[in-house]
Tab-separated table of N, CA and C in Angstrom:
chain	number	residue	atom	x	y	z
A	1	MET	N	126.269	137.507	74.840
A	1	MET	CA	126.817	138.590	75.243
A	1	MET	C	128.086	138.072	75.948
A	2	SER	N	129.254	138.427	75.874
A	2	SER	CA	130.456	138.034	76.709
A	2	SER	C	130.233	138.331	78.218
A	3	LYS	N	130.725	137.557	78.964
A	3	LYS	CA	130.773	137.729	80.650
A	3	LYS	C	132.215	137.655	80.975
A	4	THR	N	132.659	138.427	82.017
A	4	THR	CA	134.084	138.530	82.548
A	4	THR	C	134.033	137.900	83.801
A	5	ILE	N	135.000	136.901	84.067
A	5	ILE	CA	135.114	136.226	85.251
A	5	ILE	C	136.547	136.420	85.803
A	6	THR	N	136.659	136.633	87.087
A	6	THR	CA	138.128	136.715	87.672
A	6	THR	C	138.626	135.361	88.323
A	7	LEU	N	139.625	135.032	88.000
A	7	LEU	CA	140.238	133.752	88.398
A	7	LEU	C	141.561	134.078	89.051
A	8	ARG	N	141.694	133.631	90.283
A	8	ARG	CA	142.976	133.624	91.019
A	8	ARG	C	143.747	132.557	91.087
A	9	ILE	N	144.897	132.431	90.489
A	9	ILE	CA	145.847	131.065	90.385
A	9	ILE	C	147.223	131.829	90.941
A	10	GLU	N	147.925	130.709	91.206
A	10	GLU	CA	149.181	131.008	91.753
A	10	GLU	C	150.297	131.232	90.536
A	11	ASP	N	151.322	131.805	90.758
A	11	ASP	CA	152.417	132.085	89.441
A	11	ASP	C	152.550	130.903	88.888
A	12	PRO	N	153.071	129.701	89.484
A	12	PRO	CA	153.391	128.561	88.613
A	12	PRO	C	152.255	128.188	87.657
A	13	ILE	N	151.138	128.182	88.022
A	13	ILE	CA	150.003	127.671	87.460
A	13	ILE	C	149.657	128.640	86.088
A	14	TYR	N	149.962	130.148	86.450
A	14	TYR	CA	149.977	131.159	85.427
A	14	TYR	C	150.777	130.732	84.404
A	15	ASP	N	151.930	130.611	84.825
A	15	ASP	CA	152.921	130.302	83.870
A	15	ASP	C	152.820	128.955	82.948
A	16	ILE	N	152.187	128.224	83.450
A	16	ILE	CA	151.645	127.051	82.617
A	16	ILE	C	150.643	127.414	81.757
A	17	PHE	N	149.703	127.925	81.945
A	17	PHE	CA	148.599	128.615	81.131
A	17	PHE	C	149.187	129.609	79.978
A	18	LYS	N	150.024	130.338	80.508
A	18	LYS	CA	150.746	131.245	79.556
A	18	LYS	C	151.692	130.575	78.636
A	19	LYS	N	152.514	129.640	78.810
A	19	LYS	CA	153.296	128.747	78.085
A	19	LYS	C	152.272	127.879	77.105
A	20	ALA	N	151.115	127.426	77.610
A	20	ALA	CA	150.238	126.687	76.746
A	20	ALA	C	149.624	127.423	75.750
A	21	ALA	N	149.142	128.493	76.178
A	21	ALA	CA	148.526	129.445	75.347
A	21	ALA	C	149.561	130.007	74.214
A	22	GLU	N	150.732	130.376	74.424
A	22	GLU	CA	151.542	130.772	73.415
A	22	GLU	C	152.101	129.760	72.416
A	23	GLY	N	151.791	128.493	73.068
A	23	GLY	CA	152.208	127.313	72.374
A	23	GLY	C	151.116	127.158	71.168
A	24	GLU	N	149.818	127.613	71.431
A	24	GLU	CA	148.866	127.586	70.408
A	24	GLU	C	148.371	128.603	69.893
A	25	ARG	N	149.035	129.820	70.101
A	25	ARG	CA	149.036	131.239	69.729
A	25	ARG	C	147.641	131.601	69.761
A	26	ARG	N	147.341	131.603	71.350
A	26	ARG	CA	146.056	132.041	71.572
A	26	ARG	C	146.376	133.105	72.878
A	27	THR	N	145.348	133.886	73.289
A	27	THR	CA	145.419	134.575	74.425
A	27	THR	C	145.352	133.614	75.626
A	28	ILE	N	145.551	134.133	76.851
A	28	ILE	CA	145.438	133.090	77.794
A	28	ILE	C	143.998	133.050	78.080
A	29	SER	N	143.193	134.212	78.025
A	29	SER	CA	141.706	134.024	78.025
A	29	SER	C	141.077	132.979	77.187
A	30	ASN	N	141.402	133.041	75.949
A	30	ASN	CA	140.841	132.186	74.986
A	30	ASN	C	141.396	130.642	75.333
A	31	PHE	N	142.702	130.540	75.700
A	31	PHE	CA	143.077	129.037	75.850
A	31	PHE	C	142.325	128.508	77.328
A	32	VAL	N	142.143	129.517	78.352
A	32	VAL	CA	141.407	128.871	79.417
A	32	VAL	C	140.126	128.596	79.077
A	33	GLU	N	139.298	129.344	78.273
A	33	GLU	CA	138.039	129.121	77.787
A	33	GLU	C	137.710	127.659	76.989
A	34	ASN	N	138.646	127.442	76.120
A	34	ASN	CA	138.720	126.540	75.292
A	34	ASN	C	139.140	125.344	75.988
A	35	ALA	N	139.959	125.531	77.060
A	35	ALA	CA	140.283	124.082	77.750
A	35	ALA	C	139.268	123.657	78.535
A	36	ALA	N	138.424	124.920	79.403
A	36	ALA	CA	137.302	124.554	79.994
A	36	ALA	C	136.254	123.794	79.390
A	37	ILE	N	136.008	124.365	78.175
A	37	ILE	CA	134.818	123.833	77.384
A	37	ILE	C	135.265	122.307	76.777
A	38	GLN	N	136.527	121.986	76.570
A	38	GLN	CA	137.018	120.711	75.911
A	38	GLN	C	136.883	119.866	77.456
A	39	TYR	N	137.096	120.469	78.582
A	39	TYR	CA	137.036	119.291	79.779
A	39	TYR	C	135.768	119.126	79.986
A	40	LEU	N	134.784	119.979	80.235
A	40	LEU	CA	133.420	119.853	80.395
A	40	LEU	C	132.712	119.084	79.505
A	41	THR	N	133.010	118.949	78.362
A	41	THR	CA	132.494	118.252	77.192
A	41	THR	C	133.073	116.700	77.187
A	42	ASN	N	134.219	116.694	77.588
A	42	ASN	CA	134.736	115.346	77.929
A	42	ASN	C	134.175	114.503	79.037
A	43	GLU	N	134.093	115.298	80.142
A	43	GLU	CA	133.833	114.716	81.233
A	43	GLU	C	132.268	114.447	81.692
A	44	PHE	N	131.552	115.375	81.228
A	44	PHE	CA	130.150	115.287	81.444
A	44	PHE	C	129.361	115.056	80.501
A	45	TYR	N	129.614	114.501	79.339
A	45	TYR	CA	128.851	114.224	78.262
A	45	TYR	C	129.317	112.789	77.698
A	46	ALA	N	128.186	111.929	77.553
A	46	ALA	CA	128.653	110.397	77.224
A	46	ALA	C	128.912	110.777	75.478
A	47	SER	N	129.776	109.695	75.018
A	47	SER	CA	129.919	109.899	73.406
A	47	SER	C	128.961	108.902	73.030
A	48	ASP	N	128.873	108.858	71.609
A	48	ASP	CA	127.606	108.083	71.034
A	48	ASP	C	128.261	106.655	71.480
A	49	GLU	N	129.279	106.209	71.449
A	49	GLU	CA	129.753	104.916	71.574
A	49	GLU	C	129.162	104.508	73.374
A	50	GLU	N	129.584	105.424	74.127
A	50	GLU	CA	129.095	105.305	75.515
A	50	GLU	C	127.561	105.123	75.617
A	51	MET	N	126.694	106.101	74.980
A	51	MET	CA	125.503	105.981	74.870
A	51	MET	C	124.793	104.793	74.565
A	52	GLU	N	125.587	104.028	73.311
A	52	GLU	CA	125.148	102.847	72.816
A	52	GLU	C	125.115	101.748	73.804
A	53	GLU	N	126.304	101.647	74.544
A	53	GLU	CA	126.543	100.660	75.587
A	53	GLU	C	125.746	100.808	76.810
A	54	ILE	N	125.492	102.124	77.153
A	54	ILE	CA	124.428	102.188	78.247
A	54	ILE	C	123.099	101.746	77.768
A	55	LEU	N	122.752	102.070	76.710
A	55	LEU	CA	121.004	101.964	76.341
A	55	LEU	C	120.923	100.272	75.826
A	56	SER	N	122.367	99.825	75.678
A	56	SER	CA	122.062	98.262	75.231
A	56	SER	C	121.882	97.344	76.432
A	57	ASN	N	122.277	97.942	77.690
A	57	ASN	CA	122.078	97.232	78.724
A	57	ASN	C	120.945	97.295	79.334
A	58	LYS	N	120.063	96.547	79.145
A	58	LYS	CA	118.654	96.391	79.499
A	58	LYS	C	118.386	96.493	81.028
A	59	GLN	N	119.385	95.737	81.820
A	59	GLN	CA	119.073	95.756	83.317
A	59	GLN	C	119.387	97.177	83.756
A	60	LEU	N	120.622	97.900	83.214
A	60	LEU	CA	120.895	99.052	83.713
A	60	LEU	C	119.518	100.135	83.274
A	61	VAL	N	119.219	100.220	82.178
A	61	VAL	CA	118.138	100.956	81.814
A	61	VAL	C	116.771	100.869	82.607
A	62	SER	N	116.564	99.504	82.775
A	62	SER	CA	115.503	99.277	83.632
A	62	SER	C	115.550	99.918	85.129
A	63	SER	N	116.763	99.833	85.668
A	63	SER	CA	117.179	100.292	86.941
A	63	SER	C	116.998	101.785	86.877
A	64	LEU	N	117.582	102.231	85.797
A	64	LEU	CA	117.505	104.001	85.838
A	64	LEU	C	116.069	104.372	85.815
A	65	LYS	N	115.195	103.723	84.981
A	65	LYS	CA	113.675	104.037	84.772
A	65	LYS	C	113.199	103.877	86.429
A	66	LYS	N	113.305	102.759	86.963
A	66	LYS	CA	112.851	102.586	88.360
A	66	LYS	C	113.081	103.609	89.322
A	67	GLY	N	114.325	103.987	89.263
A	67	GLY	CA	114.985	105.147	90.135
A	67	GLY	C	114.495	106.304	89.821
A	68	LEU	N	114.253	106.721	88.450
A	68	LEU	CA	113.574	107.911	88.172
A	68	LEU	C	112.147	108.134	88.892
A	69	LYS	N	111.413	106.972	88.415
A	69	LYS	CA	110.186	106.878	88.950
A	69	LYS	C	109.949	106.989	90.384
A	70	GLU	N	110.711	106.490	91.155
A	70	GLU	CA	110.868	106.479	92.438
A	70	GLU	C	111.210	107.731	93.140
A	71	ALA	N	112.057	108.503	92.242
A	71	ALA	CA	112.555	109.859	92.745
A	71	ALA	C	111.423	110.649	92.594
A	72	ALA	N	110.543	110.623	91.262
A	72	ALA	CA	109.625	111.397	91.053
A	72	ALA	C	108.373	111.261	92.176
A	73	GLN	N	108.232	110.066	92.726
A	73	GLN	CA	107.212	110.028	93.703
A	73	GLN	C	107.681	110.281	95.078
A	74	GLY	N	108.790	110.837	95.351
A	74	GLY	CA	109.359	111.392	96.624
A	74	GLY	C	110.105	109.996	97.397
A	75	LYS	N	110.197	108.791	96.578
A	75	LYS	CA	110.720	107.770	97.371
A	75	LYS	C	112.149	107.699	97.276
A	76	TYR	N	112.822	108.430	98.095
A	76	TYR	CA	114.300	108.470	98.272
A	76	TYR	C	114.749	109.102	99.604
A	77	LYS	N	115.891	108.772	99.816
A	77	LYS	CA	116.551	109.249	101.180
A	77	LYS	C	117.735	110.146	100.906
A	78	VAL	N	118.073	111.169	101.439
A	78	VAL	CA	119.034	112.035	101.366
A	78	VAL	C	120.045	111.411	102.067
A	79	VAL	N	121.392	111.092	101.873
A	79	VAL	CA	122.358	110.594	102.843
A	79	VAL	C	123.330	111.613	102.990
A	80	ARG	N	123.926	111.664	104.140
A	80	ARG	CA	124.813	112.947	104.426
A	80	ARG	C	125.871	112.526	105.178
């Protein structure tokens, strides 16, 4: 089910969104939704190539596993 959000932006930013949406023949809402999805996908997920590079680094994988184990055991410090 669709959800509605309210986004407050300055006029110059709105104009940028409007022009970009018009350039792609989309509504502003659809443009913002697609831009957000594209940003999140690119910034927060590793590509297949990146995952291959990460998984091939045995020292890194070992260190990550050790860190996960220590975190599960409560062996960590919160730094503020």
